[in-house]
């Protein structure tokens, strides 16, 4: 019998629509390689729905019976009481509740094998401070930064002065957001406080990071497990026109906001270094399955490479960076997805074998 894969998509996240597009690719490619697909849609309002594959692929309304997770033998219970039992889950919800460990925690409790990073790595990957601090502990290159936490908000003056000493430009970001939401480039001390207050609208912790002016943005895909992983070729994202950095508009609103250079025009040595760094970061953060690791490179000196962030559930639309990086490396999306499902299976089996008793 064909393996049944539940693909969970949508979610309460600014990347809801991107997730639907990612799910279309994931479902059609997996269906084409012989898996039975159960598309599970999570509307913004909540309440999971089992939708027909045809409706998803044709862009029709995403309607279907409400389903609920059940702890009885890893099944989902449909509205009418019938039990749906996926052999594995492919979560493809980007951002909060899908990429931050919340959904992964539920799948752990249900004991269903799933694709991608586990609870801790997902949560760590979503937090820009924790992920950078962990990477730095492992000797990986990160830019200096100052962190302002909620309890310091009313008396942040000394922290702003400390950040100012790093030199301008500075980048101010909410630590747990994505898509450049709440991110500002700050060019002088007087603009710093408003930028921090703006970032506090999106998170309870704000990072002020030393900026690399007009940084080159290099991305690299990692695929593997905790036992071994490989890096794709590197790509370069170039914000175009009026965009000084890769802001929300350049990412989503401006059709001509960016250009993707594949492979990235870097010397062979730097490219090889970034690929190695990507795999080291993947291991340092305890990742499994996939991740896209983003770097900032000094436009005046390509040897100055800094870890920017990690995405543990990168976009999977037909024009998304992660599948394109792998295609350029020689792995078609079908192979990437098959590998991801197999890694998810193996990781869950390995965890099940761990001793849960004292001896
Ligand atoms: N330290 C920095 N120096 C230069 N540019 C930066 C820096 N930090 C962020 N940026 C710019 O802001 C964008 C968004 O920041 P990033 O840390 O990737 O957050 P997000 O998770 O929102 O994508 C980056 O793609 C880059 O264009
Ligand atoms: Mg980013």
XYZ file of C-alpha atoms and ligand atoms in Angstrom:
387
model
C 0.000 0.000 0.000
C 1.184 3.528 -0.715
C 2.487 5.545 2.178
C 0.004 8.225 3.306
C 1.547 11.647 3.839
C -0.431 14.360 5.621
C 0.703 17.761 4.343
C -0.206 20.468 6.882
C -0.266 23.986 5.422
C -1.701 27.501 5.838
C -1.445 28.613 9.460
C -1.679 31.801 11.491
C 1.295 33.498 9.933
C 2.049 36.399 7.551
C 3.335 33.695 5.204
C -0.066 31.924 4.991
C -0.392 32.418 1.217
C 3.213 31.363 0.557
C 2.488 28.207 2.558
C -0.472 27.358 0.302
C 1.785 27.744 -2.737
C 4.490 25.600 -1.090
C 1.878 22.931 -0.301
C 0.786 22.809 -3.949
C 4.319 21.934 -5.038
C 4.955 19.502 -2.175
C 1.620 17.690 -2.725
C 1.818 17.472 -6.496
C 5.433 16.264 -6.497
C 4.855 13.687 -3.725
C 1.619 12.483 -5.384
C 3.543 12.138 -8.655
C 6.099 9.916 -6.946
C 3.539 7.468 -5.640
C 2.568 8.751 -2.191
C -1.049 9.064 -1.138
C -1.567 12.680 -0.065
C -3.843 14.008 2.675
C -3.803 17.802 2.344
C -4.579 19.322 5.755
C -5.414 23.029 5.611
C -5.077 25.263 8.673
C -7.149 28.430 8.037
C -6.053 31.655 9.741
C -9.057 31.272 12.038
C -7.872 27.791 13.156
C -9.688 24.433 12.804
C -7.896 21.905 10.595
C -9.621 20.771 7.411
C -8.995 17.758 5.212
C -9.275 19.170 1.698
C -9.363 17.303 -1.597
C -6.001 17.295 -3.381
C -7.729 18.414 -6.577
C -9.154 21.518 -4.846
C -5.713 22.494 -3.576
C -3.984 21.973 -6.909
C -6.649 23.765 -8.935
C -6.822 26.742 -6.565
C -10.490 26.089 -5.643
C -11.941 26.894 -2.208
C -10.065 25.048 0.540
C -13.100 23.426 2.142
C -13.539 19.984 3.665
C -14.416 18.167 6.868
C -12.943 19.504 10.103
C -10.354 17.108 11.519
C -8.818 16.938 14.956
C -5.674 15.270 16.233
C -6.331 12.258 18.392
C -3.859 10.515 20.672
C -5.468 7.156 19.882
C -2.875 5.553 17.626
C -1.677 8.677 15.818
C -4.862 9.298 13.914
C -6.835 12.364 12.983
C -10.546 12.127 13.693
C -12.885 13.523 11.041
C -16.038 15.422 11.897
C -18.160 12.326 11.278
C -15.957 10.222 13.567
C -13.906 8.365 10.929
C -10.202 8.005 11.655
C -7.537 9.139 9.185
C -4.113 7.694 9.877
C -1.188 9.329 8.061
C 2.110 7.383 8.024
C 4.004 10.658 8.135
C 3.403 14.388 8.213
C 4.997 17.067 6.067
C 4.465 20.356 7.924
C 4.868 23.230 5.489
C 3.593 26.158 7.559
C 6.165 28.954 7.499
C 6.697 31.176 10.539
C 4.938 31.116 13.893
C 3.069 27.953 15.004
C 4.497 25.945 12.070
C 8.221 26.586 12.048
C 8.773 27.422 15.712
C 8.405 23.990 17.319
C 4.722 24.295 18.306
C 3.424 21.992 15.565
C 6.464 19.735 15.924
C 5.609 19.317 19.637
C 2.113 18.174 18.768
C 3.468 15.693 16.216
C 5.914 14.351 18.836
C 3.032 13.747 21.226
C 1.102 12.022 18.444
C 4.253 9.970 17.629
C 3.834 10.525 13.905
C 7.068 10.749 11.901
C 7.411 14.194 10.368
C 9.624 16.061 7.971
C 12.074 18.690 9.179
C 13.609 19.925 12.395
C 12.430 18.764 15.797
C 10.979 20.895 18.598
C 14.181 22.420 19.994
C 15.906 23.141 16.669
C 12.725 24.681 15.259
C 12.326 26.952 18.297
C 16.010 27.891 18.310
C 15.969 28.598 14.567
C 13.073 31.035 14.963
C 14.898 33.050 17.624
C 17.543 35.308 16.100
C 19.349 35.854 19.421
C 19.474 32.223 20.558
C 20.433 30.902 17.108
C 23.250 33.430 16.723
C 24.516 32.972 20.264
C 24.586 29.179 19.815
C 26.358 29.522 16.474
C 28.881 31.929 18.044
C 29.536 29.453 20.875
C 30.567 27.002 18.177
C 33.005 29.544 16.740
C 30.802 30.517 13.793
C 30.955 34.118 12.520
C 28.107 36.396 13.660
C 27.857 40.193 13.831
C 28.035 41.880 17.255
C 24.639 42.783 18.678
C 22.846 44.227 21.670
C 19.596 42.705 22.938
C 16.750 44.746 24.475
C 14.269 42.638 26.445
C 10.759 43.661 27.531
C 11.797 44.441 31.135
C 14.509 46.814 29.838
C 12.180 48.752 27.568
C 11.487 51.622 29.957
C 15.200 52.132 30.688
C 16.837 51.208 27.414
C 19.023 54.358 27.168
C 22.330 52.700 28.169
C 21.640 49.776 25.814
C 21.048 52.193 22.926
C 24.324 53.973 23.731
C 26.110 50.616 23.801
C 24.561 49.697 20.438
C 25.561 53.082 18.993
C 29.184 52.248 19.815
C 29.004 49.344 17.336
C 28.816 51.976 14.561
C 26.149 52.705 11.946
C 24.238 51.435 10.087
C 22.555 49.196 12.630
C 19.749 46.752 11.924
C 16.928 46.521 14.430
C 14.760 43.383 14.397
C 12.118 41.622 16.456
C 13.870 38.348 17.402
C 11.152 35.895 16.440
C 9.660 37.286 13.243
C 10.437 36.596 9.606
C 9.782 38.195 6.221
C 11.594 41.375 7.376
C 8.489 42.329 9.419
C 9.480 45.061 11.904
C 13.088 45.236 10.589
C 14.671 48.717 10.173
C 17.983 49.967 8.950
C 19.109 52.730 11.317
C 21.656 55.312 10.211
C 22.040 57.455 13.354
C 21.495 57.399 17.118
C 18.333 59.539 17.087
C 16.568 57.040 14.790
C 17.450 54.088 17.033
C 14.806 54.403 19.776
C 11.848 54.719 17.346
C 13.135 51.679 15.434
C 13.392 49.641 18.660
C 9.887 50.715 19.739
C 8.569 49.723 16.312
C 10.226 46.279 16.592
C 8.610 45.862 20.051
C 5.221 45.944 18.278
C 6.073 42.504 16.892
C 8.000 40.813 19.696
C 8.910 41.066 23.362
C 12.648 40.945 22.582
C 14.484 43.140 20.093
C 17.932 42.690 18.582
C 20.120 45.613 17.498
C 22.766 44.246 15.166
C 25.798 45.832 13.590
C 24.976 46.366 9.939
C 26.962 45.503 6.868
C 26.143 48.394 4.541
C 24.555 47.111 1.316
C 25.480 43.575 2.348
C 25.492 40.809 -0.228
C 22.966 38.157 0.769
C 24.048 34.598 0.171
C 21.789 31.598 0.741
C 22.667 27.923 1.003
C 20.439 24.854 1.353
C 21.214 22.030 3.772
C 19.668 18.573 3.513
C 20.373 15.707 5.886
C 19.987 14.381 9.377
C 21.865 14.672 12.640
C 24.095 11.850 11.401
C 25.192 13.636 8.229
C 24.159 16.534 6.007
C 25.111 18.162 2.741
C 25.041 21.722 1.461
C 23.728 22.877 -1.902
C 25.488 25.365 -4.135
C 25.190 28.975 -2.917
C 22.794 31.516 -4.397
C 22.754 35.293 -4.092
C 19.662 37.408 -3.517
C 20.024 40.937 -4.858
C 17.467 43.525 -3.698
C 16.736 45.781 -6.659
C 15.794 49.385 -7.331
C 14.733 51.511 -4.371
C 15.255 48.741 -1.813
C 18.289 49.370 0.381
C 17.908 45.954 1.958
C 15.688 42.943 1.500
C 12.593 44.461 3.163
C 9.022 43.119 3.194
C 8.056 45.014 0.034
C 11.060 43.689 -1.886
C 10.188 40.150 -0.749
C 6.450 40.082 -1.377
C 4.943 43.231 -2.845
C 7.329 44.421 -5.502
C 7.294 42.009 -8.461
C 10.658 43.330 -9.487
C 12.058 43.644 -5.937
C 14.816 41.064 -6.223
C 17.020 39.088 -8.505
C 18.336 35.603 -7.720
C 21.821 34.747 -8.950
C 22.442 31.012 -9.139
C 25.167 30.051 -8.459
C 26.250 33.081 -6.454
C 29.154 34.921 -8.111
C 31.663 34.143 -5.351
C 35.194 32.779 -5.596
C 35.369 28.974 -5.336
C 37.109 29.232 -1.957
C 34.457 31.462 -0.343
C 31.653 29.387 -1.818
C 33.166 26.219 -0.359
C 33.599 27.986 2.992
C 29.958 29.097 3.096
C 28.786 25.564 2.258
C 30.880 24.187 5.128
C 29.645 26.894 7.516
C 26.031 26.053 6.565
C 26.437 22.414 7.540
C 28.203 23.402 10.781
C 25.346 25.758 11.661
C 22.804 22.999 10.861
C 24.563 20.702 13.354
C 25.242 23.421 15.944
C 21.520 24.197 16.147
C 20.531 20.501 16.185
C 18.657 20.627 12.857
C 17.316 17.677 10.933
C 15.804 17.358 7.464
C 16.177 20.707 5.809
C 17.225 24.277 6.414
C 18.129 27.300 4.360
C 21.007 29.181 5.905
C 21.351 32.880 5.022
C 24.590 34.835 5.209
C 25.601 38.484 4.929
C 28.793 39.154 3.001
C 30.681 42.442 2.981
C 30.389 43.866 -0.567
C 33.927 45.275 -0.264
C 35.537 42.066 0.971
C 33.946 38.679 0.287
C 36.107 37.099 2.988
C 33.927 38.834 5.590
C 31.059 36.371 5.891
C 28.476 36.420 8.716
C 25.648 34.045 9.630
C 22.380 36.005 9.250
C 19.613 33.505 9.980
C 18.326 29.994 9.458
C 14.940 28.973 8.057
C 13.953 25.466 9.086
C 10.881 25.298 6.810
C 11.895 27.317 3.768
C 9.449 28.094 0.972
C 8.795 25.242 -1.444
C 6.925 26.966 -4.260
C 8.124 26.296 -7.797
C 10.196 29.509 -7.681
C 11.368 29.281 -4.045
C 15.069 29.484 -3.305
C 15.477 26.130 -1.483
C 14.264 23.798 -4.271
C 16.087 25.916 -6.866
C 19.358 25.684 -4.916
C 19.063 21.897 -4.909
C 18.018 21.654 -8.534
C 21.171 23.593 -9.450
C 23.166 21.161 -7.274
C 21.704 18.237 -9.234
C 18.790 17.108 -7.029
C 15.326 17.515 -8.489
C 12.459 18.460 -6.114
C 11.159 14.870 -6.199
C 14.470 13.510 -4.876
C 14.677 16.239 -2.223
C 11.146 15.515 -0.981
C 11.664 11.737 -0.971
C 14.855 12.168 1.033
C 13.070 14.458 3.502
C 10.292 11.914 4.098
C 12.868 9.129 4.595
C 14.911 11.264 7.041
C 11.738 12.119 9.016
C 10.953 8.393 9.307
C 14.455 7.497 10.418
C 14.595 10.303 12.985
C 11.326 9.230 14.601
C 12.471 5.557 14.686
C 15.770 6.627 16.261
C 13.913 8.608 18.947
C 11.593 5.687 19.621
C 14.615 3.461 20.225
C 15.963 5.787 22.937
C 15.656 4.507 26.453
C 12.762 6.122 28.294
C 13.244 4.011 31.432
C 16.036 4.513 33.944
C 18.047 1.483 32.788
N 23.304 43.106 10.100
C 22.773 43.341 8.912
N 23.489 44.005 7.953
C 22.960 44.265 6.731
N 21.720 43.918 6.358
C 20.942 43.267 7.254
C 21.440 42.937 8.570
N 20.476 42.289 9.233
C 19.424 42.221 8.402
N 19.693 42.804 7.216
C 18.747 42.954 6.091
O 17.424 42.788 6.577
C 16.808 41.632 5.981
C 15.945 40.917 7.011
O 16.734 40.517 8.110
P 16.760 39.010 8.626
O 17.668 38.952 9.806
O 17.064 38.097 7.503
O 15.275 38.824 9.153
P 13.976 38.077 8.550
O 13.814 36.855 9.382
O 12.874 39.051 8.761
O 14.247 37.743 7.106
C 17.974 40.818 5.447
O 17.583 40.008 4.367
C 18.942 41.911 5.028
O 18.528 42.499 3.794
Mg 15.889 36.854 6.262
